[in-house]
Amino acid sequence: MMSRQAFLCGLGSLYLSLLFVFLLMDVYARPANNSALKEKPSDSKDENEILPPDHLNGVKMEMDGHLNKEFHQEVFLGKEMEEFEEDSEPRKNRKKLMVIFAKVDINNDKKIGAKEMQRWIMEKTDEHFQEAVEENKMHFRAVDPDGDGHVSWDEYKIKFLASKGFNEKEVAEKIKNNEELKIDEETQEVLDNLKDRWYQADNPPPDLLLNEEEFLSFLHPEHSRGMLKFMVKEIIRDLDQDGDKKLTLSEFISLPVGTVENQQAQDIDDDWVKDRRKEFEEVIDANHDGIVTMEELEEYMDPMNEYNALNEAKQMIAVADENQNHHLELEEILKYSEYFTGSKLMDYARNVHEEF
């Protein structure tokens, strides 16, 4: 039979073993301290509030030079686009589409012409503009801690690094004392690009302080002609291979989409090239000389260009104009609902008759 002393000794050993295990678990559970300034993983929501978005609603091309695949839906649905994404019930979507058709058809002749569609596209694009303005007010308050109506580059830099997981107070202290910040190469590259954009948004006389309007240009370059030019320069820089500050068709379609490993990937790659070729030849290259200049790309990128809106209206009508009368009837829009809304309506013809 085990003695009391042996039992207590064994119990003590078990306790020490368990304590050692818990200590190990605690050590391995802690995040590695790669930087003295790092505090916590970045919150993507906070980061998105202060970073210029890659995607701009109602603009035909992304910031990285890719075509905006949702452009048609954005300029046809405006803010109602989210409703079609969230609600996939065909009957409800059909009713919403019929309401939109009636709004676009301002002369009530039961068909939509190019001028009516142009007016609608401009109206929906303006909706995106106003939405960006409202969001900017909230974002500006987030980076203007002292509420003086101006944000300095250092104030923004502190908030940006905080969103990346750096300790905000420590970063602020180091910047105040002109001490070196230990920042990884990738984050530093992003900061350098943002500072270039900051300079561009800083209207004369330059003071590196952005007010609310200038901050809007920083986040949404489509709101400023000067920033639109800067965005075009960035896209040209990324795609221009020979350095002549112009784009040929081969340069425009050479943006890599990944290594083609199988037939499915090859098909995706071919479709991508086909879309870009068509956009280059039929839309961006305005004088059809095989070269896209910075001026042509700027006009193409400007979401409030009325000529572009009319051209887009004609293209959208041509997609669904089955009877070739240069107008859209309700049945045609319902049949091609996926093009206009991203939502496919089944049995459209039967359902139209049910509605009437």
mmCIF file of C-alpha atoms in Angstrom:
data_model
loop_
_atom_site.group_PDB
_atom_site.id
_atom_site.type_symbol
_atom_site.label_atom_id
_atom_site.label_comp_id
_atom_site.label_asym_id
_atom_site.label_seq_id
_atom_site.Cartn_x
_atom_site.Cartn_y
_atom_site.Cartn_z
ATOM 1 C CA MET A 1 0.000 0.000 0.000
ATOM 2 C CA MET A 2 1.347 3.456 -0.931
ATOM 3 C CA SER A 3 2.542 5.569 1.981
ATOM 4 C CA ARG A 4 1.131 9.051 2.624
ATOM 5 C CA GLN A 5 4.538 10.586 1.878
ATOM 6 C CA ALA A 6 4.844 8.784 -1.457
ATOM 7 C CA PHE A 7 1.289 9.824 -2.396
ATOM 8 C CA LEU A 8 1.975 13.484 -1.641
ATOM 9 C CA CYS A 9 5.231 13.325 -3.559
ATOM 10 C CA GLY A 10 3.455 11.862 -6.603
ATOM 11 C CA LEU A 11 0.709 14.478 -6.372
ATOM 12 C CA GLY A 12 3.327 17.225 -6.259
ATOM 13 C CA SER A 13 5.045 15.845 -9.363
ATOM 14 C CA LEU A 14 1.730 15.725 -11.225
ATOM 15 C CA TYR A 15 1.035 19.352 -10.251
ATOM 16 C CA LEU A 16 4.436 20.481 -11.514
ATOM 17 C CA SER A 17 3.950 18.590 -14.782
ATOM 18 C CA LEU A 18 0.559 20.194 -15.386
ATOM 19 C CA LEU A 19 1.930 23.621 -14.494
ATOM 20 C CA PHE A 20 4.733 23.140 -17.026
ATOM 21 C CA VAL A 21 2.242 22.154 -19.745
ATOM 22 C CA PHE A 22 0.069 25.228 -19.077
ATOM 23 C CA LEU A 23 3.125 27.484 -19.186
ATOM 24 C CA LEU A 24 4.114 26.009 -22.553
ATOM 25 C CA MET A 25 0.585 26.493 -23.865
ATOM 26 C CA ASP A 26 0.669 30.132 -22.755
ATOM 27 C CA VAL A 27 3.999 30.752 -24.473
ATOM 28 C CA TYR A 28 2.925 29.218 -27.780
ATOM 29 C CA ALA A 29 -0.447 30.928 -27.633
ATOM 30 C CA ARG A 30 1.156 34.381 -27.584
ATOM 31 C CA PRO A 31 1.743 36.064 -30.953
ATOM 32 C CA ALA A 32 5.345 36.476 -32.023
ATOM 33 C CA ASN A 33 6.744 39.917 -31.231
ATOM 34 C CA ASN A 34 8.178 40.664 -34.660
ATOM 35 C CA SER A 35 8.166 44.409 -34.082
ATOM 36 C CA ALA A 36 8.203 46.484 -30.951
ATOM 37 C CA LEU A 37 5.524 48.670 -32.524
ATOM 38 C CA LYS A 38 3.182 45.838 -33.512
ATOM 39 C CA GLU A 39 0.108 45.630 -31.341
ATOM 40 C CA LYS A 40 -2.620 43.522 -32.941
ATOM 41 C CA PRO A 41 -3.734 42.204 -36.325
ATOM 42 C CA SER A 42 -5.246 44.896 -38.516
ATOM 43 C CA ASP A 43 -8.997 45.360 -38.598
ATOM 44 C CA SER A 44 -9.944 45.191 -42.274
ATOM 45 C CA LYS A 45 -12.943 47.490 -41.707
ATOM 46 C CA ASP A 46 -10.790 50.243 -40.170
ATOM 47 C CA GLU A 47 -8.174 49.799 -42.870
ATOM 48 C CA ASN A 48 -10.756 50.078 -45.640
ATOM 49 C CA GLU A 49 -12.033 53.313 -44.125
ATOM 50 C CA ILE A 50 -8.762 55.127 -44.709
ATOM 51 C CA LEU A 51 -7.276 53.344 -47.736
ATOM 52 C CA PRO A 52 -8.201 54.419 -51.272
ATOM 53 C CA PRO A 53 -10.352 51.546 -52.561
ATOM 54 C CA ASP A 54 -9.190 49.449 -55.513
ATOM 55 C CA HIS A 55 -12.735 49.431 -56.848
ATOM 56 C CA LEU A 56 -14.578 52.650 -57.684
ATOM 57 C CA ASN A 57 -18.314 52.348 -58.322
ATOM 58 C CA GLY A 58 -19.448 53.603 -61.724
ATOM 59 C CA VAL A 59 -15.896 53.783 -63.141
ATOM 60 C CA LYS A 60 -15.152 51.516 -66.104
ATOM 61 C CA MET A 61 -11.644 50.503 -65.098
ATOM 62 C CA GLU A 62 -10.214 49.444 -61.749
ATOM 63 C CA MET A 63 -7.280 51.242 -60.126
ATOM 64 C CA ASP A 64 -4.985 48.369 -61.166
ATOM 65 C CA GLY A 65 -5.972 48.569 -64.840
ATOM 66 C CA HIS A 66 -8.470 45.692 -64.838
ATOM 67 C CA LEU A 67 -11.879 46.241 -66.439
ATOM 68 C CA ASN A 68 -14.726 46.725 -63.971
ATOM 69 C CA LYS A 69 -16.827 43.589 -64.474
ATOM 70 C CA GLU A 70 -19.799 45.043 -62.579
ATOM 71 C CA PHE A 71 -19.887 48.363 -64.419
ATOM 72 C CA HIS A 72 -23.135 47.717 -66.325
ATOM 73 C CA GLN A 73 -24.980 46.723 -63.169
ATOM 74 C CA GLU A 74 -23.577 49.705 -61.248
ATOM 75 C CA VAL A 75 -24.734 52.293 -63.798
ATOM 76 C CA PHE A 76 -28.092 50.625 -64.331
ATOM 77 C CA LEU A 77 -29.025 49.841 -60.729
ATOM 78 C CA GLY A 78 -27.123 52.414 -58.687
ATOM 79 C CA LYS A 79 -27.620 51.837 -54.969
ATOM 80 C CA GLU A 80 -30.315 49.241 -55.712
ATOM 81 C CA MET A 81 -27.596 46.851 -56.894
ATOM 82 C CA GLU A 82 -27.225 45.473 -53.361
ATOM 83 C CA GLU A 83 -30.903 44.534 -53.277
ATOM 84 C CA PHE A 84 -30.519 42.319 -56.332
ATOM 85 C CA GLU A 85 -27.462 40.642 -54.804
ATOM 86 C CA GLU A 86 -29.142 39.962 -51.479
ATOM 87 C CA ASP A 87 -32.553 38.944 -52.815
ATOM 88 C CA SER A 88 -32.324 36.176 -55.393
ATOM 89 C CA GLU A 89 -36.065 35.448 -55.612
ATOM 90 C CA PRO A 90 -36.919 35.843 -59.348
ATOM 91 C CA ARG A 91 -40.450 37.174 -58.822
ATOM 92 C CA LYS A 92 -39.320 40.005 -56.527
ATOM 93 C CA ASN A 93 -36.372 40.842 -58.774
ATOM 94 C CA ARG A 94 -38.689 40.940 -61.764
ATOM 95 C CA LYS A 95 -40.970 43.442 -60.035
ATOM 96 C CA LYS A 96 -37.984 45.617 -59.112
ATOM 97 C CA LEU A 97 -36.771 45.524 -62.706
ATOM 98 C CA MET A 98 -40.212 46.538 -63.972
ATOM 99 C CA VAL A 99 -40.206 49.521 -61.592
ATOM 100 C CA ILE A 100 -36.771 50.560 -62.858
ATOM 101 C CA PHE A 101 -37.945 50.230 -66.475
ATOM 102 C CA ALA A 102 -40.837 52.618 -65.765
ATOM 103 C CA LYS A 103 -38.442 55.150 -64.207
ATOM 104 C CA VAL A 104 -36.060 55.066 -67.171
ATOM 105 C CA ASP A 105 -38.951 55.345 -69.653
ATOM 106 C CA ILE A 106 -39.670 59.007 -68.899
ATOM 107 C CA ASN A 107 -41.928 59.560 -71.942
ATOM 108 C CA ASN A 108 -44.012 56.483 -71.080
ATOM 109 C CA ASP A 109 -43.930 55.029 -74.567
ATOM 110 C CA LYS A 110 -43.133 51.526 -73.210
ATOM 111 C CA LYS A 111 -39.632 51.519 -74.634
ATOM 112 C CA ILE A 112 -36.257 52.955 -73.686
ATOM 113 C CA GLY A 113 -34.189 54.991 -76.140
ATOM 114 C CA ALA A 114 -30.498 55.921 -75.995
ATOM 115 C CA LYS A 115 -31.159 59.407 -74.597
ATOM 116 C CA GLU A 116 -33.367 58.021 -71.834
ATOM 117 C CA MET A 117 -30.730 55.426 -70.944
ATOM 118 C CA GLN A 118 -28.003 58.094 -71.024
ATOM 119 C CA ARG A 119 -29.947 60.262 -68.575
ATOM 120 C CA TRP A 120 -30.445 57.262 -66.312
ATOM 121 C CA ILE A 121 -26.750 56.275 -66.412
ATOM 122 C CA MET A 122 -25.715 59.810 -65.456
ATOM 123 C CA GLU A 123 -28.241 59.805 -62.611
ATOM 124 C CA LYS A 124 -27.011 56.452 -61.238
ATOM 125 C CA THR A 125 -23.379 57.522 -61.559
ATOM 126 C CA ASP A 126 -24.183 60.665 -59.579
ATOM 127 C CA GLU A 127 -25.728 58.414 -56.920
ATOM 128 C CA HIS A 128 -22.383 56.656 -56.529
ATOM 129 C CA PHE A 129 -20.697 60.058 -56.305
ATOM 130 C CA GLN A 130 -23.017 61.197 -53.521
ATOM 131 C CA GLU A 131 -22.561 57.917 -51.668
ATOM 132 C CA ALA A 132 -18.790 58.398 -51.770
ATOM 133 C CA VAL A 133 -19.198 61.953 -50.429
ATOM 134 C CA GLU A 134 -21.278 60.743 -47.468
ATOM 135 C CA GLU A 135 -18.855 57.932 -46.671
ATOM 136 C CA ASN A 136 -15.942 60.356 -46.927
ATOM 137 C CA LYS A 137 -17.398 62.508 -44.145
ATOM 138 C CA MET A 138 -17.255 59.543 -41.779
ATOM 139 C CA HIS A 139 -13.793 58.484 -42.917
ATOM 140 C CA PHE A 140 -12.460 62.030 -42.598
ATOM 141 C CA ARG A 141 -13.622 62.253 -38.983
ATOM 142 C CA ALA A 142 -11.814 58.966 -38.279
ATOM 143 C CA VAL A 143 -8.454 60.402 -39.382
ATOM 144 C CA ASP A 144 -8.945 63.945 -38.016
ATOM 145 C CA PRO A 145 -8.504 63.274 -34.291
ATOM 146 C CA ASP A 146 -8.231 66.930 -33.229
ATOM 147 C CA GLY A 147 -11.245 67.949 -35.331
ATOM 148 C CA ASP A 148 -9.550 71.008 -36.841
ATOM 149 C CA GLY A 149 -10.866 70.288 -40.337
ATOM 150 C CA HIS A 150 -7.453 69.370 -41.712
ATOM 151 C CA VAL A 151 -5.489 66.127 -41.738
ATOM 152 C CA SER A 152 -1.703 66.177 -41.909
ATOM 153 C CA TRP A 153 0.286 63.442 -43.598
ATOM 154 C CA ASP A 154 1.654 62.397 -40.206
ATOM 155 C CA GLU A 155 -1.868 62.105 -38.751
ATOM 156 C CA TYR A 156 -2.910 59.912 -41.654
ATOM 157 C CA LYS A 157 0.300 57.868 -41.454
ATOM 158 C CA ILE A 158 -0.349 57.135 -37.775
ATOM 159 C CA LYS A 159 -3.913 55.975 -38.457
ATOM 160 C CA PHE A 160 -2.788 53.896 -41.428
ATOM 161 C CA LEU A 161 -0.057 52.115 -39.447
ATOM 162 C CA ALA A 162 -2.500 51.566 -36.574
ATOM 163 C CA SER A 163 -4.855 49.852 -39.042
ATOM 164 C CA LYS A 164 -1.926 47.612 -39.987
ATOM 165 C CA GLY A 165 -1.470 46.439 -36.402
ATOM 166 C CA PHE A 166 1.126 48.922 -35.137
ATOM 167 C CA ASN A 167 0.778 50.481 -31.698
ATOM 168 C CA GLU A 168 -0.779 53.888 -32.402
ATOM 169 C CA LYS A 169 0.641 55.691 -29.352
ATOM 170 C CA GLU A 170 4.157 54.394 -29.951
ATOM 171 C CA VAL A 171 4.045 55.315 -33.642
ATOM 172 C CA ALA A 172 2.783 58.816 -32.801
ATOM 173 C CA GLU A 173 5.551 59.273 -30.239
ATOM 174 C CA LYS A 174 8.267 58.142 -32.643
ATOM 175 C CA ILE A 175 6.980 60.396 -35.436
ATOM 176 C CA LYS A 176 6.804 63.328 -33.010
ATOM 177 C CA ASN A 177 10.425 62.762 -31.938
ATOM 178 C CA ASN A 178 11.615 62.061 -35.506
ATOM 179 C CA GLU A 179 12.665 58.564 -34.496
ATOM 180 C CA GLU A 180 13.048 55.746 -36.999
ATOM 181 C CA LEU A 181 10.049 53.473 -37.533
ATOM 182 C CA LYS A 182 10.753 49.801 -38.129
ATOM 183 C CA ILE A 183 8.364 49.065 -40.981
ATOM 184 C CA ASP A 184 8.425 46.027 -43.254
ATOM 185 C CA GLU A 185 9.241 46.582 -46.925
ATOM 186 C CA GLU A 186 5.727 45.845 -48.213
ATOM 187 C CA THR A 187 4.062 48.320 -45.828
ATOM 188 C CA GLN A 188 6.681 50.955 -46.646
ATOM 189 C CA GLU A 189 6.007 50.556 -50.365
ATOM 190 C CA VAL A 190 2.280 51.095 -49.793
ATOM 191 C CA LEU A 191 3.057 54.174 -47.682
ATOM 192 C CA ASP A 192 5.286 55.625 -50.426
ATOM 193 C CA ASN A 193 2.525 55.179 -53.016
ATOM 194 C CA LEU A 194 -0.039 56.735 -50.681
ATOM 195 C CA LYS A 195 2.221 59.716 -50.066
ATOM 196 C CA ASP A 196 2.484 60.318 -53.835
ATOM 197 C CA ARG A 197 -1.314 60.250 -53.998
ATOM 198 C CA TRP A 198 -1.475 62.576 -50.971
ATOM 199 C CA TYR A 199 0.708 65.150 -52.755
ATOM 200 C CA GLN A 200 -1.543 64.997 -55.809
ATOM 201 C CA ALA A 201 -4.699 65.545 -53.738
ATOM 202 C CA ASP A 202 -3.150 68.526 -51.926
ATOM 203 C CA ASN A 203 -4.482 71.502 -53.888
ATOM 204 C CA PRO A 204 -2.336 74.644 -54.274
ATOM 205 C CA PRO A 205 -0.874 76.121 -52.268
ATOM 206 C CA PRO A 206 0.525 72.741 -51.164
ATOM 207 C CA ASP A 207 0.828 72.372 -47.378
ATOM 208 C CA LEU A 208 0.520 68.570 -46.956
ATOM 209 C CA LEU A 209 -2.745 69.241 -45.111
ATOM 210 C CA LEU A 210 -5.911 67.832 -46.654
ATOM 211 C CA ASN A 211 -9.329 69.277 -45.937
ATOM 212 C CA GLU A 212 -12.466 67.165 -46.346
ATOM 213 C CA GLU A 213 -12.792 67.911 -50.054
ATOM 214 C CA GLU A 214 -9.140 67.127 -50.746
ATOM 215 C CA PHE A 215 -9.411 63.938 -48.695
ATOM 216 C CA LEU A 216 -12.333 62.915 -50.904
ATOM 217 C CA SER A 217 -10.067 63.316 -53.942
ATOM 218 C CA PHE A 218 -7.429 61.225 -52.163
ATOM 219 C CA LEU A 219 -9.853 58.334 -51.538
ATOM 220 C CA HIS A 220 -11.946 58.791 -54.708
ATOM 221 C CA PRO A 221 -9.889 60.238 -57.585
ATOM 222 C CA GLU A 222 -12.953 60.165 -59.868
ATOM 223 C CA HIS A 223 -14.171 63.266 -57.999
ATOM 224 C CA SER A 224 -11.214 65.371 -59.112
ATOM 225 C CA ARG A 225 -9.949 66.045 -62.621
ATOM 226 C CA GLY A 226 -6.411 66.366 -61.309
ATOM 227 C CA MET A 227 -6.599 63.076 -59.432
ATOM 228 C CA LEU A 228 -8.206 61.412 -62.447
ATOM 229 C CA LYS A 229 -5.119 62.405 -64.438
ATOM 230 C CA PHE A 230 -2.929 60.945 -61.692
ATOM 231 C CA MET A 231 -4.872 57.656 -61.747
ATOM 232 C CA VAL A 232 -4.450 57.488 -65.538
ATOM 233 C CA LYS A 233 -0.698 58.034 -65.142
ATOM 234 C CA GLU A 234 -0.545 55.145 -62.691
ATOM 235 C CA ILE A 235 -2.414 52.824 -65.054
ATOM 236 C CA ILE A 236 -0.220 53.872 -68.014
ATOM 237 C CA ARG A 237 2.867 53.309 -65.858
ATOM 238 C CA ASP A 238 1.730 49.779 -65.023
ATOM 239 C CA LEU A 239 0.807 48.764 -68.595
ATOM 240 C CA ASP A 240 3.197 50.801 -70.771
ATOM 241 C CA GLN A 241 6.071 48.471 -71.695
ATOM 242 C CA ASP A 242 8.140 50.710 -73.986
ATOM 243 C CA GLY A 243 7.908 53.894 -71.895
ATOM 244 C CA ASP A 244 6.282 56.096 -74.547
ATOM 245 C CA LYS A 245 3.362 56.962 -72.202
ATOM 246 C CA LYS A 246 0.876 55.486 -74.660
ATOM 247 C CA LEU A 247 -0.788 52.089 -74.896
ATOM 248 C CA THR A 248 -0.857 49.759 -77.862
ATOM 249 C CA LEU A 249 -3.363 46.923 -78.069
ATOM 250 C CA SER A 250 -0.670 44.361 -77.240
ATOM 251 C CA GLU A 251 0.298 46.328 -74.119
ATOM 252 C CA PHE A 252 -3.318 46.652 -73.027
ATOM 253 C CA ILE A 253 -4.086 42.937 -73.339
ATOM 254 C CA SER A 254 -0.773 41.711 -71.927
ATOM 255 C CA LEU A 255 -1.677 42.226 -68.258
ATOM 256 C CA PRO A 256 -1.086 38.741 -66.787
ATOM 257 C CA VAL A 257 -4.025 36.884 -65.300
ATOM 258 C CA GLY A 258 -2.013 33.902 -64.071
ATOM 259 C CA THR A 259 -0.349 30.848 -65.510
ATOM 260 C CA VAL A 260 -2.543 28.823 -67.833
ATOM 261 C CA GLU A 261 -2.438 25.255 -66.506
ATOM 262 C CA ASN A 262 -5.462 23.603 -68.139
ATOM 263 C CA GLN A 263 -8.160 24.132 -70.767
ATOM 264 C CA GLN A 264 -10.545 25.773 -68.306
ATOM 265 C CA ALA A 265 -7.876 28.318 -67.364
ATOM 266 C CA GLN A 266 -7.122 28.815 -71.080
ATOM 267 C CA ASP A 267 -10.804 29.576 -71.749
ATOM 268 C CA ILE A 268 -10.872 32.123 -68.922
ATOM 269 C CA ASP A 269 -7.691 33.693 -70.250
ATOM 270 C CA ASP A 270 -9.110 33.845 -73.796
ATOM 271 C CA ASP A 271 -12.340 35.499 -72.582
ATOM 272 C CA TRP A 272 -10.323 38.036 -70.605
ATOM 273 C CA VAL A 273 -8.235 38.948 -73.658
ATOM 274 C CA LYS A 274 -11.360 39.121 -75.832
ATOM 275 C CA ASP A 275 -13.066 41.573 -73.441
ATOM 276 C CA ARG A 276 -10.021 43.827 -73.220
ATOM 277 C CA ARG A 277 -9.452 43.791 -76.985
ATOM 278 C CA LYS A 278 -13.078 44.794 -77.637
ATOM 279 C CA GLU A 279 -12.964 47.612 -75.046
ATOM 280 C CA PHE A 280 -9.672 48.921 -76.471
ATOM 281 C CA GLU A 281 -10.719 48.885 -80.120
ATOM 282 C CA GLU A 282 -14.366 49.950 -79.822
ATOM 283 C CA VAL A 283 -14.373 52.335 -76.855
ATOM 284 C CA ILE A 284 -11.051 53.579 -75.462
ATOM 285 C CA ASP A 285 -9.239 54.193 -78.752
ATOM 286 C CA ALA A 286 -11.526 57.079 -79.750
ATOM 287 C CA ASN A 287 -9.867 57.892 -83.110
ATOM 288 C CA HIS A 288 -9.209 54.205 -83.923
ATOM 289 C CA ASP A 289 -5.518 54.707 -84.720
ATOM 290 C CA GLY A 290 -4.404 51.685 -82.700
ATOM 291 C CA ILE A 291 -2.892 53.830 -79.931
ATOM 292 C CA VAL A 292 -4.472 54.959 -76.674
ATOM 293 C CA THR A 293 -3.096 58.249 -75.386
ATOM 294 C CA MET A 294 -3.328 59.526 -71.826
ATOM 295 C CA GLU A 295 -6.013 61.970 -72.975
ATOM 296 C CA GLU A 296 -8.121 59.184 -74.483
ATOM 297 C CA LEU A 297 -7.760 57.050 -71.360
ATOM 298 C CA GLU A 298 -8.685 60.030 -69.174
ATOM 299 C CA GLU A 299 -11.883 60.639 -71.132
ATOM 300 C CA TYR A 300 -12.687 56.930 -70.924
ATOM 301 C CA MET A 301 -12.129 56.886 -67.150
ATOM 302 C CA ASP A 302 -14.204 60.008 -66.446
ATOM 303 C CA PRO A 303 -17.527 58.677 -65.079
ATOM 304 C CA MET A 304 -19.316 62.003 -65.642
ATOM 305 C CA ASN A 305 -18.425 62.241 -69.330
ATOM 306 C CA GLU A 306 -21.806 62.625 -71.079
ATOM 307 C CA TYR A 307 -20.523 61.342 -74.417
ATOM 308 C CA ASN A 308 -19.271 58.171 -72.711
ATOM 309 C CA ALA A 309 -22.650 57.775 -71.005
ATOM 310 C CA LEU A 310 -24.428 58.034 -74.382
ATOM 311 C CA ASN A 311 -22.009 55.571 -75.948
ATOM 312 C CA GLU A 312 -22.555 53.190 -73.045
ATOM 313 C CA ALA A 313 -26.333 53.581 -73.375
ATOM 314 C CA LYS A 314 -26.157 52.592 -77.049
ATOM 315 C CA GLN A 315 -24.005 49.564 -76.234
ATOM 316 C CA MET A 316 -26.346 48.421 -73.474
ATOM 317 C CA ILE A 317 -29.333 48.739 -75.784
ATOM 318 C CA ALA A 318 -27.547 46.832 -78.571
ATOM 319 C CA VAL A 319 -26.929 43.870 -76.255
ATOM 320 C CA ALA A 320 -30.648 43.189 -75.691
ATOM 321 C CA ASP A 321 -32.262 44.815 -78.753
ATOM 322 C CA GLU A 322 -33.566 41.625 -80.380
ATOM 323 C CA ASN A 323 -36.057 43.337 -82.719
ATOM 324 C CA GLN A 324 -33.371 45.815 -83.868
ATOM 325 C CA ASN A 325 -35.482 48.954 -83.349
ATOM 326 C CA HIS A 326 -32.702 50.706 -81.377
ATOM 327 C CA HIS A 327 -34.874 50.705 -78.263
ATOM 328 C CA LEU A 328 -35.422 48.351 -75.334
ATOM 329 C CA GLU A 329 -38.814 46.913 -74.503
ATOM 330 C CA LEU A 330 -39.574 45.490 -71.077
ATOM 331 C CA GLU A 331 -39.508 41.912 -72.380
ATOM 332 C CA GLU A 332 -35.990 42.427 -73.757
ATOM 333 C CA ILE A 333 -34.644 43.788 -70.475
ATOM 334 C CA LEU A 334 -36.263 40.933 -68.545
ATOM 335 C CA LYS A 335 -34.799 38.375 -70.917
ATOM 336 C CA TYR A 336 -31.317 39.883 -70.578
ATOM 337 C CA SER A 337 -31.705 40.604 -66.863
ATOM 338 C CA GLU A 338 -28.353 39.002 -66.020
ATOM 339 C CA TYR A 339 -26.548 41.625 -68.107
ATOM 340 C CA PHE A 340 -28.363 44.538 -66.470
ATOM 341 C CA THR A 341 -28.663 43.271 -62.889
ATOM 342 C CA GLY A 342 -26.396 40.263 -62.477
ATOM 343 C CA SER A 343 -29.548 38.286 -61.661
ATOM 344 C CA LYS A 344 -31.042 35.787 -64.096
ATOM 345 C CA LEU A 345 -34.852 35.678 -64.236
ATOM 346 C CA MET A 346 -36.272 32.297 -65.202
ATOM 347 C CA ASP A 347 -39.368 31.883 -67.413
ATOM 348 C CA TYR A 348 -39.379 35.631 -68.087
ATOM 349 C CA ALA A 349 -42.058 35.550 -70.833
ATOM 350 C CA ARG A 350 -44.603 33.585 -68.818
ATOM 351 C CA ASN A 351 -43.968 35.702 -65.754
ATOM 352 C CA VAL A 352 -44.436 38.962 -67.688
ATOM 353 C CA HIS A 353 -47.904 37.871 -68.728
ATOM 354 C CA GLU A 354 -48.674 36.938 -65.124
ATOM 355 C CA GLU A 355 -47.756 40.423 -63.992
ATOM 356 C CA PHE A 356 -50.097 42.016 -66.517
#
